[in-house]
CSV table of C-alpha atoms in Angstrom, one decimal:
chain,number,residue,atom,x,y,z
N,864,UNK,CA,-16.5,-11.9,26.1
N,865,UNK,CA,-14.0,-10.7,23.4
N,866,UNK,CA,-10.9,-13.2,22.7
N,867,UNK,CA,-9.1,-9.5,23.6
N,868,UNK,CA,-10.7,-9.6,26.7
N,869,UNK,CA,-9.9,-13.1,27.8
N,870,UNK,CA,-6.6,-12.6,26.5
N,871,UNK,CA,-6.2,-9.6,29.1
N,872,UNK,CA,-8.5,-11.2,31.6
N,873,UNK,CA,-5.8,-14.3,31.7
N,874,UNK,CA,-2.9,-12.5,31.7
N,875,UNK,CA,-4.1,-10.6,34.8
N,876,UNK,CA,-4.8,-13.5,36.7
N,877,UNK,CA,-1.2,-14.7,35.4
N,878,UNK,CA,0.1,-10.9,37.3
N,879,UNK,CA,-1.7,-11.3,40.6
N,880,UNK,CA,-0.5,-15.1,41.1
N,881,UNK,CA,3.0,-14.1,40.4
N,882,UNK,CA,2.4,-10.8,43.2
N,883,UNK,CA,4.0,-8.4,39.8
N,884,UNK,CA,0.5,-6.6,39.4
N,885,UNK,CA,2.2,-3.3,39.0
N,886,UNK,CA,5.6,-2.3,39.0
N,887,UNK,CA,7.9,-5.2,38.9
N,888,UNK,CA,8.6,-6.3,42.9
N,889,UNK,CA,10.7,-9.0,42.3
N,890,UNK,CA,13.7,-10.5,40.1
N,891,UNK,CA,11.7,-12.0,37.2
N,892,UNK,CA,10.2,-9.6,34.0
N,893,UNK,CA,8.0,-10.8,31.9
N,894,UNK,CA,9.3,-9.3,28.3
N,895,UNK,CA,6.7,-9.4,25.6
N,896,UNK,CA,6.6,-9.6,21.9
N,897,UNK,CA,4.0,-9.0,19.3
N,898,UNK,CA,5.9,-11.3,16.8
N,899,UNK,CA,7.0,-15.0,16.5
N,900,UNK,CA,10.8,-15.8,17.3
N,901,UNK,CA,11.4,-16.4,13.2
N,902,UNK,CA,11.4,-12.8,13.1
N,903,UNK,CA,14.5,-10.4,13.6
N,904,UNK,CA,12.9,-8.2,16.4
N,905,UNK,CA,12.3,-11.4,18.4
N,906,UNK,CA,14.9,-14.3,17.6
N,907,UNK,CA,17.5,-11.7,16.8
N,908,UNK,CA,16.9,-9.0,19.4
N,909,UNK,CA,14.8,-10.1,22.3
N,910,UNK,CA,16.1,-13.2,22.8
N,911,UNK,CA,19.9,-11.9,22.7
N,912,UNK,CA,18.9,-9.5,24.7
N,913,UNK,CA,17.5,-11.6,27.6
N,914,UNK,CA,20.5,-13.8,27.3
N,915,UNK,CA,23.0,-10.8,27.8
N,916,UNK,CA,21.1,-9.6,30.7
N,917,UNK,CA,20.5,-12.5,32.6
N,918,UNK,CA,24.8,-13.5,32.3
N,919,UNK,CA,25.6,-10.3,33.7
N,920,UNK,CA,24.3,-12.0,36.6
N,921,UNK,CA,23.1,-8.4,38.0
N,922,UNK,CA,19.4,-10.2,39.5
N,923,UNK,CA,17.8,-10.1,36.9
N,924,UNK,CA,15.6,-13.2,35.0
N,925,UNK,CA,12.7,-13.1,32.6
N,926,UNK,CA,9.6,-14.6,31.8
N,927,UNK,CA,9.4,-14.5,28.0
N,928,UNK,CA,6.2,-14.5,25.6
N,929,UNK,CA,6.0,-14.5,22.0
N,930,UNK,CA,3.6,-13.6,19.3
N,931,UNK,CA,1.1,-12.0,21.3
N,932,UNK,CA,0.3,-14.8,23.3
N,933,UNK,CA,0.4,-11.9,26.4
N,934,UNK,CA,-0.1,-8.6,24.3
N,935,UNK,CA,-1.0,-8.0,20.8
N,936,UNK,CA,0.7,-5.7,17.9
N,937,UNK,CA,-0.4,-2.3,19.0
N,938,UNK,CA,-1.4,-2.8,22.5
N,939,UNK,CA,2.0,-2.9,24.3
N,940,UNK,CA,1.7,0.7,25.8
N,941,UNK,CA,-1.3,-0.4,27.5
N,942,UNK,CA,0.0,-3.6,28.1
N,943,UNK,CA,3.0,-2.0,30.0
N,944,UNK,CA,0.8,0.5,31.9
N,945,UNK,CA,-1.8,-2.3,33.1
N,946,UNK,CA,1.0,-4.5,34.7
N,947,UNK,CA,0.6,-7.2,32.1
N,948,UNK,CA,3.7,-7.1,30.8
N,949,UNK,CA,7.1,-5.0,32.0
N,950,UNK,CA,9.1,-5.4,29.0
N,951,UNK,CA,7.8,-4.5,25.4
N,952,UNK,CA,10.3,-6.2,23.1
N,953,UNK,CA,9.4,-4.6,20.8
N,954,UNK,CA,6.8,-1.5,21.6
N,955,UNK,CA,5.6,-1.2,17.9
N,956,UNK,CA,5.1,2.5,18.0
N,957,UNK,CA,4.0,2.7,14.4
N,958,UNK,CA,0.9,0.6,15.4
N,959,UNK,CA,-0.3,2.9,18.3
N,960,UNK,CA,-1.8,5.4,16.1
N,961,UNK,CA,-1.6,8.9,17.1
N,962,UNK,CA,0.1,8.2,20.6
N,963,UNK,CA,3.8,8.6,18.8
N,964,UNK,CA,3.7,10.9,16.4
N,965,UNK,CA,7.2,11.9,15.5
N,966,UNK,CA,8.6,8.1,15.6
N,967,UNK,CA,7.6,7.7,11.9
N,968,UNK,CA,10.4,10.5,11.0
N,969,UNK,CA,12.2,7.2,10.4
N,970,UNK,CA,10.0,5.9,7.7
N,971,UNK,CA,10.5,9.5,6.0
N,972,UNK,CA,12.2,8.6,2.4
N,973,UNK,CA,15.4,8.4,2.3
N,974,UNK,CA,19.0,7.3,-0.3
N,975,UNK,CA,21.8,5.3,0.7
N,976,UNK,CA,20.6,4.3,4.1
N,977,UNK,CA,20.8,0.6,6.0
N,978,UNK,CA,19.8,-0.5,8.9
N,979,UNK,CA,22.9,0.7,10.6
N,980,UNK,CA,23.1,3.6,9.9
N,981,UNK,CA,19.5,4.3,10.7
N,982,UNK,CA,19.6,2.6,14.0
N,983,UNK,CA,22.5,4.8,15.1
N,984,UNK,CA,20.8,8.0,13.9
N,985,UNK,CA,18.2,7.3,16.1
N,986,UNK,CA,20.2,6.2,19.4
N,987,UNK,CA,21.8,10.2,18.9
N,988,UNK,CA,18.2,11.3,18.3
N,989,UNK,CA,17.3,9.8,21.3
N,990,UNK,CA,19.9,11.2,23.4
N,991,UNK,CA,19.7,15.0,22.1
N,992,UNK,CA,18.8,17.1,24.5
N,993,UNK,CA,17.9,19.6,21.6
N,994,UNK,CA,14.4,21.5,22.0
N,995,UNK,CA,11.3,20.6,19.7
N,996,UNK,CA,9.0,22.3,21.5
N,997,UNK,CA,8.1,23.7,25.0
N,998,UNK,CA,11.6,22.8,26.0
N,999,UNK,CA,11.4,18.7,25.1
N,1000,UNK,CA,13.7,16.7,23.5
N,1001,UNK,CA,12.6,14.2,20.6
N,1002,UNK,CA,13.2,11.3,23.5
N,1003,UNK,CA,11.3,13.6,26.0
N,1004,UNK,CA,8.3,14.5,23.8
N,1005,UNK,CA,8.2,11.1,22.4
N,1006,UNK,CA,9.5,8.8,25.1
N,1007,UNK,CA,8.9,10.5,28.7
N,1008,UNK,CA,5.9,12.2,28.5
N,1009,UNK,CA,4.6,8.9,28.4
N,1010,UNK,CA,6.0,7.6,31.6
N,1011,UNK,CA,8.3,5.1,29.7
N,1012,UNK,CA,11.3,4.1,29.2
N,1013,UNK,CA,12.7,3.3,25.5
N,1014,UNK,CA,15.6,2.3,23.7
N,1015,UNK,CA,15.5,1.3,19.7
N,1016,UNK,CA,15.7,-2.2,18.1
N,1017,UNK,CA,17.4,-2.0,14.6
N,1018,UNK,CA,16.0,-0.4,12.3
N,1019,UNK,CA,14.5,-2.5,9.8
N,1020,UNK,CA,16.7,-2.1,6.1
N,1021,UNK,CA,15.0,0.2,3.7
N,1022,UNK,CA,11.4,-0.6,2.6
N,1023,UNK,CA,10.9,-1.2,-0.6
N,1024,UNK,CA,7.7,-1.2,-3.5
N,1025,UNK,CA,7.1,-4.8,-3.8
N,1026,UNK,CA,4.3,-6.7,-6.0
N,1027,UNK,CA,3.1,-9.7,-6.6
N,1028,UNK,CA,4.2,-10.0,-9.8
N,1029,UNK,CA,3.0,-7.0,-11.9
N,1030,UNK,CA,6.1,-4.7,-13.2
N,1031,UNK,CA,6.0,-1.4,-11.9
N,1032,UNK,CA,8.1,0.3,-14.9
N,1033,UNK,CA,6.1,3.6,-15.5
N,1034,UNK,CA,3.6,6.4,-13.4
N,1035,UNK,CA,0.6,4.5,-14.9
N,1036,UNK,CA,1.4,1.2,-13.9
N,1037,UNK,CA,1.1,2.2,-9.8
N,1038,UNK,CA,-1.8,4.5,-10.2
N,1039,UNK,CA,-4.9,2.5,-8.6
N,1040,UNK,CA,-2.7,-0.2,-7.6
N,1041,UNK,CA,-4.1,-1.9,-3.9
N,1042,UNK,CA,-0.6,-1.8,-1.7
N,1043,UNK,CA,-0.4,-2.4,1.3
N,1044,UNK,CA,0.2,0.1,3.6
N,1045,UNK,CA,1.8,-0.6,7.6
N,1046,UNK,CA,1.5,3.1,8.9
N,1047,UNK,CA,-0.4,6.4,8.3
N,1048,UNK,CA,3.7,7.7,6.5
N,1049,UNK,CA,3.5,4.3,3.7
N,1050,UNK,CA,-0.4,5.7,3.5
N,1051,UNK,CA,0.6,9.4,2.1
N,1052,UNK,CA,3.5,7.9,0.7
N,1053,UNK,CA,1.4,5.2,-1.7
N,1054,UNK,CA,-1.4,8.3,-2.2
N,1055,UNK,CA,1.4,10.6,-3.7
N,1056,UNK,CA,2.3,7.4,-5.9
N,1057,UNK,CA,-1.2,7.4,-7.1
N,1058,UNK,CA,-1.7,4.0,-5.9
N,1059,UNK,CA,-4.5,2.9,-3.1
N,1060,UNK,CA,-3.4,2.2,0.1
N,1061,UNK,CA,-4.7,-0.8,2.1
N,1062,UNK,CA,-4.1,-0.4,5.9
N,1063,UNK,CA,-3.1,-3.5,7.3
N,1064,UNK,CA,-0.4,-5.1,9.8
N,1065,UNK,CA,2.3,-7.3,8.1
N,1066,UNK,CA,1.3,-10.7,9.5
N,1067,UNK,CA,-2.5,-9.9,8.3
N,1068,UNK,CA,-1.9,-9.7,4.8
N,1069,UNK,CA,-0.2,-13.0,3.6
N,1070,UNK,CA,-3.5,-14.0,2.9
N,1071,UNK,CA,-4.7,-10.2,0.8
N,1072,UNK,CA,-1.8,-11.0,-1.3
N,1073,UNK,CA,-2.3,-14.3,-2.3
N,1074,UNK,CA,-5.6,-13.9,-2.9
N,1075,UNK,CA,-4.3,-10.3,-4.8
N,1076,UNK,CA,-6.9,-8.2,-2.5
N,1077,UNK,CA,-4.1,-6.2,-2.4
N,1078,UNK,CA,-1.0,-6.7,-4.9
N,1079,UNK,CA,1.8,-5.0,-3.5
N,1080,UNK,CA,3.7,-4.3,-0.1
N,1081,UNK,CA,5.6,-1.4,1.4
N,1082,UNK,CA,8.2,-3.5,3.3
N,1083,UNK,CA,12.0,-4.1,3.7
N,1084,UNK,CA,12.8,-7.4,1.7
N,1085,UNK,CA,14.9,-8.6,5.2
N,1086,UNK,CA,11.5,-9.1,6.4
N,1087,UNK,CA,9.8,-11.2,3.7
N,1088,UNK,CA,10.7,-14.3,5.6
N,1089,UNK,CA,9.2,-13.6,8.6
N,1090,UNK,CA,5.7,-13.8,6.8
N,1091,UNK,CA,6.2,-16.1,4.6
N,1092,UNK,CA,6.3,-13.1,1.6
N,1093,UNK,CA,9.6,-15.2,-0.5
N,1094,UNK,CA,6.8,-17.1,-2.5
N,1095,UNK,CA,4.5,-14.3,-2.7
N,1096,UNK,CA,6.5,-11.2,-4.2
N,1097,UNK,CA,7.7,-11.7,-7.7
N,1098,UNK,CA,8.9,-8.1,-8.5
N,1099,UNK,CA,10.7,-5.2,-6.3
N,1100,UNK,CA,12.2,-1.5,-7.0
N,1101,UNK,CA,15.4,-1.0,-5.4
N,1102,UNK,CA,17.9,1.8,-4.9
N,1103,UNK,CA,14.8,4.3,-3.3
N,1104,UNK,CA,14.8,3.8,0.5
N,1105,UNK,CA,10.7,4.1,1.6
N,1106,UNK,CA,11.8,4.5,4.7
N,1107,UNK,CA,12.9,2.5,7.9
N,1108,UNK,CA,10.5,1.2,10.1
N,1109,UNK,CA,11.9,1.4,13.7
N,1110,UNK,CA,10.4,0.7,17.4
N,1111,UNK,CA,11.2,0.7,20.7
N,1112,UNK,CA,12.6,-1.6,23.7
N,1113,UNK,CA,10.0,-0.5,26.6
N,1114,UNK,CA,9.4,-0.4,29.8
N,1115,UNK,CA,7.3,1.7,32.3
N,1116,UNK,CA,9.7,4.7,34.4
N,1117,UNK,CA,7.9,2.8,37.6
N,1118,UNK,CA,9.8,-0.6,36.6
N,1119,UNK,CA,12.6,1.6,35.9
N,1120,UNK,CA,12.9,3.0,39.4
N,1121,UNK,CA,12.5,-0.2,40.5
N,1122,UNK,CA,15.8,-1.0,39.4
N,1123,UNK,CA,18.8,-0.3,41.1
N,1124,UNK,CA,21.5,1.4,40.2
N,1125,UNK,CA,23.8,-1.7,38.6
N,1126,UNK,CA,21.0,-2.9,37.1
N,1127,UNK,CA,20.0,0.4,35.4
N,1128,UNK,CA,23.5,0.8,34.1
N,1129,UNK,CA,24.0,-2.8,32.8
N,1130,UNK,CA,20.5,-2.6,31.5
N,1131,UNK,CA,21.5,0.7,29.7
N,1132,UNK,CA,24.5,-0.4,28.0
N,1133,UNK,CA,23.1,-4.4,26.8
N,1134,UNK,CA,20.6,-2.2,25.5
N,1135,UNK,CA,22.0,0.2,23.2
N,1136,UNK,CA,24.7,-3.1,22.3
N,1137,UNK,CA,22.5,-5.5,21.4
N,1138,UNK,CA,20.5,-2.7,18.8
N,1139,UNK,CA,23.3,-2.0,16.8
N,1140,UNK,CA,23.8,-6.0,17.4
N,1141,UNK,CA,20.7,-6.5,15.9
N,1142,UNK,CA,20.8,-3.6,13.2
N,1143,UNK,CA,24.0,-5.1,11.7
N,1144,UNK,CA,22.5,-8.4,11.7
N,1145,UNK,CA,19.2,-7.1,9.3
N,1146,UNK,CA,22.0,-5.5,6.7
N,1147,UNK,CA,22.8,-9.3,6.3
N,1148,UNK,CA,19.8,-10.6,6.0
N,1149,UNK,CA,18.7,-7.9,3.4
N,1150,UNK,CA,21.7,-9.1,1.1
N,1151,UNK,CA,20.8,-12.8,1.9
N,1152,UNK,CA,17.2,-12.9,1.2
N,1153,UNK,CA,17.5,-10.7,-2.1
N,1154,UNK,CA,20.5,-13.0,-2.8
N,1155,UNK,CA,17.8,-16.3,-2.2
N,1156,UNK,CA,14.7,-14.8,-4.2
N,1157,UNK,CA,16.7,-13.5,-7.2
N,1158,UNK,CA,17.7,-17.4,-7.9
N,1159,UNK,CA,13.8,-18.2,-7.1
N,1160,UNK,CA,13.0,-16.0,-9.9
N,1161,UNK,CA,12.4,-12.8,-7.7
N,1162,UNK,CA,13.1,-9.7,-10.3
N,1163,UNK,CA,14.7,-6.8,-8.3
N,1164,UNK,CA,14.8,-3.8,-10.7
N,1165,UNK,CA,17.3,-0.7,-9.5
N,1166,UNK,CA,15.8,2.2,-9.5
N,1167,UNK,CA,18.4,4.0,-11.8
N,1168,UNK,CA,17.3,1.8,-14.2
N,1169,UNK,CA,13.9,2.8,-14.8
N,1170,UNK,CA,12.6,5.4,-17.0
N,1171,UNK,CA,13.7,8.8,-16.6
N,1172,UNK,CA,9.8,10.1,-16.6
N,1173,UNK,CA,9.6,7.3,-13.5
N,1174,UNK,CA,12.8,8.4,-11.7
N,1175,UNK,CA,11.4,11.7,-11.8
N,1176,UNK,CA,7.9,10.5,-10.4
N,1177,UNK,CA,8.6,8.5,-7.4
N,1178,UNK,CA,11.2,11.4,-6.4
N,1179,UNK,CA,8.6,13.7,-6.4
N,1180,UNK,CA,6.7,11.1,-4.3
N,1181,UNK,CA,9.2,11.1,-2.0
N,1182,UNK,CA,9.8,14.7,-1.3
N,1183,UNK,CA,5.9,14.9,-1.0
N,1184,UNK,CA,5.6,11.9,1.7
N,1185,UNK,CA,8.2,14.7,3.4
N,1186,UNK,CA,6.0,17.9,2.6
N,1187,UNK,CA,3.1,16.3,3.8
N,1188,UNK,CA,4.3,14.2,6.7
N,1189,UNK,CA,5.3,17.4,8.4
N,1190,UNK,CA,2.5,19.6,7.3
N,1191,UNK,CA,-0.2,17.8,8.8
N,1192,UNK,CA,1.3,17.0,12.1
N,1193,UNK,CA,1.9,20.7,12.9
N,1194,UNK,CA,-1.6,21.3,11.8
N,1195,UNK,CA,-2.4,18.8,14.7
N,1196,UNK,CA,0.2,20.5,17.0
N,1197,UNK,CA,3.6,18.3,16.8
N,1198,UNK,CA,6.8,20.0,16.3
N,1199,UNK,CA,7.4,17.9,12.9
N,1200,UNK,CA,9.3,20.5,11.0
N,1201,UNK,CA,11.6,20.8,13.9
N,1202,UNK,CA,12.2,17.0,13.9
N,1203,UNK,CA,12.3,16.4,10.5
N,1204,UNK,CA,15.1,19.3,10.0
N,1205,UNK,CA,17.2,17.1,12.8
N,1206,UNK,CA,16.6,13.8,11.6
N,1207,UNK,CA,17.7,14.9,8.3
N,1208,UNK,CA,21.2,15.9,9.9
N,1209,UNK,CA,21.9,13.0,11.4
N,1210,UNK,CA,20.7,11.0,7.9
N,1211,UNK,CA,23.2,13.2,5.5
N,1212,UNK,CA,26.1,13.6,8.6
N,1213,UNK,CA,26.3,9.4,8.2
N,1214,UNK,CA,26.4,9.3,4.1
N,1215,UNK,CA,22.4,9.2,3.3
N,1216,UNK,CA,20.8,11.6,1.5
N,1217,UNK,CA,17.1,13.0,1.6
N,1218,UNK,CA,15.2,13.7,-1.5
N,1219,UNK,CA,16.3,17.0,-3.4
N,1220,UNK,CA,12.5,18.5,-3.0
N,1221,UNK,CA,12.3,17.7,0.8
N,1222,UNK,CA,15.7,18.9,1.2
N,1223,UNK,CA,14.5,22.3,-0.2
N,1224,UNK,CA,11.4,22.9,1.5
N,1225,UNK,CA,13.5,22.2,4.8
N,1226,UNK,CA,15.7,24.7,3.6
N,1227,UNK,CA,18.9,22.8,4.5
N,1228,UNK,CA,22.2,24.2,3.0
């Protein structure tokens, strides 16, 4: 038997002792993360956010589980629907490949963009009721189709081009490069760079990069100490946003509707606090950990400051990840343009720009 299976085998034994094999019928949840309490999804969002709920004293208490000792990276949808878990805290869309399509919109390029502002872009994406396709909403195409519930955790801050010590100062310098890539966007986004993308999950590839099977990382520099990465990355280009990786706060409608209607509303609002909570609360860490490495020795090398011939090239990078992001999932069917278009208004209505070539081909005044 697969460790998988035992893992799911166990837990289900754990949901039939505790009579919550479906739906939640009692007071206790048992909320779920992929990721160890070091990092800022867990320590700084989950656990706040089960502290907040349980003081409002509305009959709520939780069971809590960390670093996929219940469900692993990836499998929280079906770890929701099988009554092994109620709460995904996170649900890491990005890893559920091809089951959320238009959630990457917030790894799409981006300038003078945090955490912040990303997270709140994507509360109002959430709550539009504007059309994408056969009447759905974003939330509705995204969110409800899959009988779910969803709110975001902060968005991570920007990603940025990271190595392991190799300067990245011209186009030939990236071309054939192994970088790690987290999601099928930081793939296109690495091919347009000419460099070769190495699939992988964050927590797998502390050991590709010290043993240089890959030599880079697409990933926001908040997040280095969560995997250990301070030690590891020697070199960083900054001022480019790669994007923002964001997720979701989950739980099945059928828990949902369990719920009544205090709870629901409490539930609601903790939610969407506790997000920007946790959005403002990455913006720190970003300026702390660059802060911390550059005295280690870290080199962090502004964009602006790069050759002009470079500038130019992972611009055009940028507006391709954009071109090619939306072109291939309406070849597959998904309203991308549509979304795209939206979540670019939301980025420049807050102060953050998209890059000139994908503002173009979106046709955006």
């Amino acid at each position: 038997m697969s460790s998988n299976l035992l893992k799911l085998t166990a837990a289900g034994l754990l949901a039939g002792s505790l009579g919550l094999t479906g739906a939640a019928t009692a007071e206790t949840l048992r909320i779920s993360s992929g990721i160890g309490q070091q990092h800022f999804w867990a320590g700084e969002h989950m656990d706040p956010f089960i502290k907040a709920i349980e003081s409002a004293d509305i009959g709520i208490d939780f069971e809590a589980y960390y670093s996929g000792s219940l469900v692993t990276p990836g499998q929280e949808l079906d770890g929701l629907n099988d009554g092994i878990i109620h709460v995904a805290a996170p649900l890491l869309a990005p890893y559920h490949e091809g089951r959320f399509p238009l959630s990457d919109v917030t790894q799409l390029p981006t300038l003078e963009t945090n955490s912040e502002l990303v997270t709140d872009a994507l509360l109002e994406l959430m709550d539009s009721d504007q059309e994408l396709k056969d009447g759905k909403s974003f939330y509705e195409y995204e969110i409800g189709d899959k009988g779910i519930r969803g709110w975001p955790v902060g968005a991570t801050s920007a990603y940025s081009l990271a190595t392991t010590g190799i300067e990245l100062r011209e186009p030939s310098d990236i071309e054939g490069l192994p970088i790690r890539a987290g999601s099928p966007l930081h793939t296109i986004l690495l091919e347009e760079l000419g460099a070769t993308p190495v699939t992988m999950t964050s927590a797998d590839s502390y050991e590709a990069l010290s043993r240089d099977t890959v030599e880079g990382t697409i990933l926001s520099v908040a997040d280095w100490p969560s995997y250990s990465f301070e030690d590891l990355l020697e070199y960083a280009i900054t001022g480019i946003s790669m994007g923002h990786w964001e997720s979701y706060l989950a739980m099945t409608e059928e828990t949902w509707q369990g719920l009544t209607d205090e709870q629901r509303e409490t539930w609601d609002r903790i939610a969407r606090e506790i997000a920007m909570e946790n959005a403002r609360h990455i913006d720190r860490q970003e300026v702390k950990v660059r802060e911390e490495t550059s005295a280690d020795g870290t080199t962090f090398v502004q964009i602006e400051d790069l050759s002009g011939e470079m500038q130019d090239y992972m611009a055009k990078a940028a507006s391709q990840t954009w071109i090619r992001w939306i072109e291939q999932l309406e070849e597959d069917g998904h309203p991308a343009r549509a979304v795209a278009r939206q979540w670019a208004g939301l980025i420049t209505e807050r102060g953050g720009e998209i890059p000139d070539g994908a503002a173009e081909y979106l046709d955006l005044d």
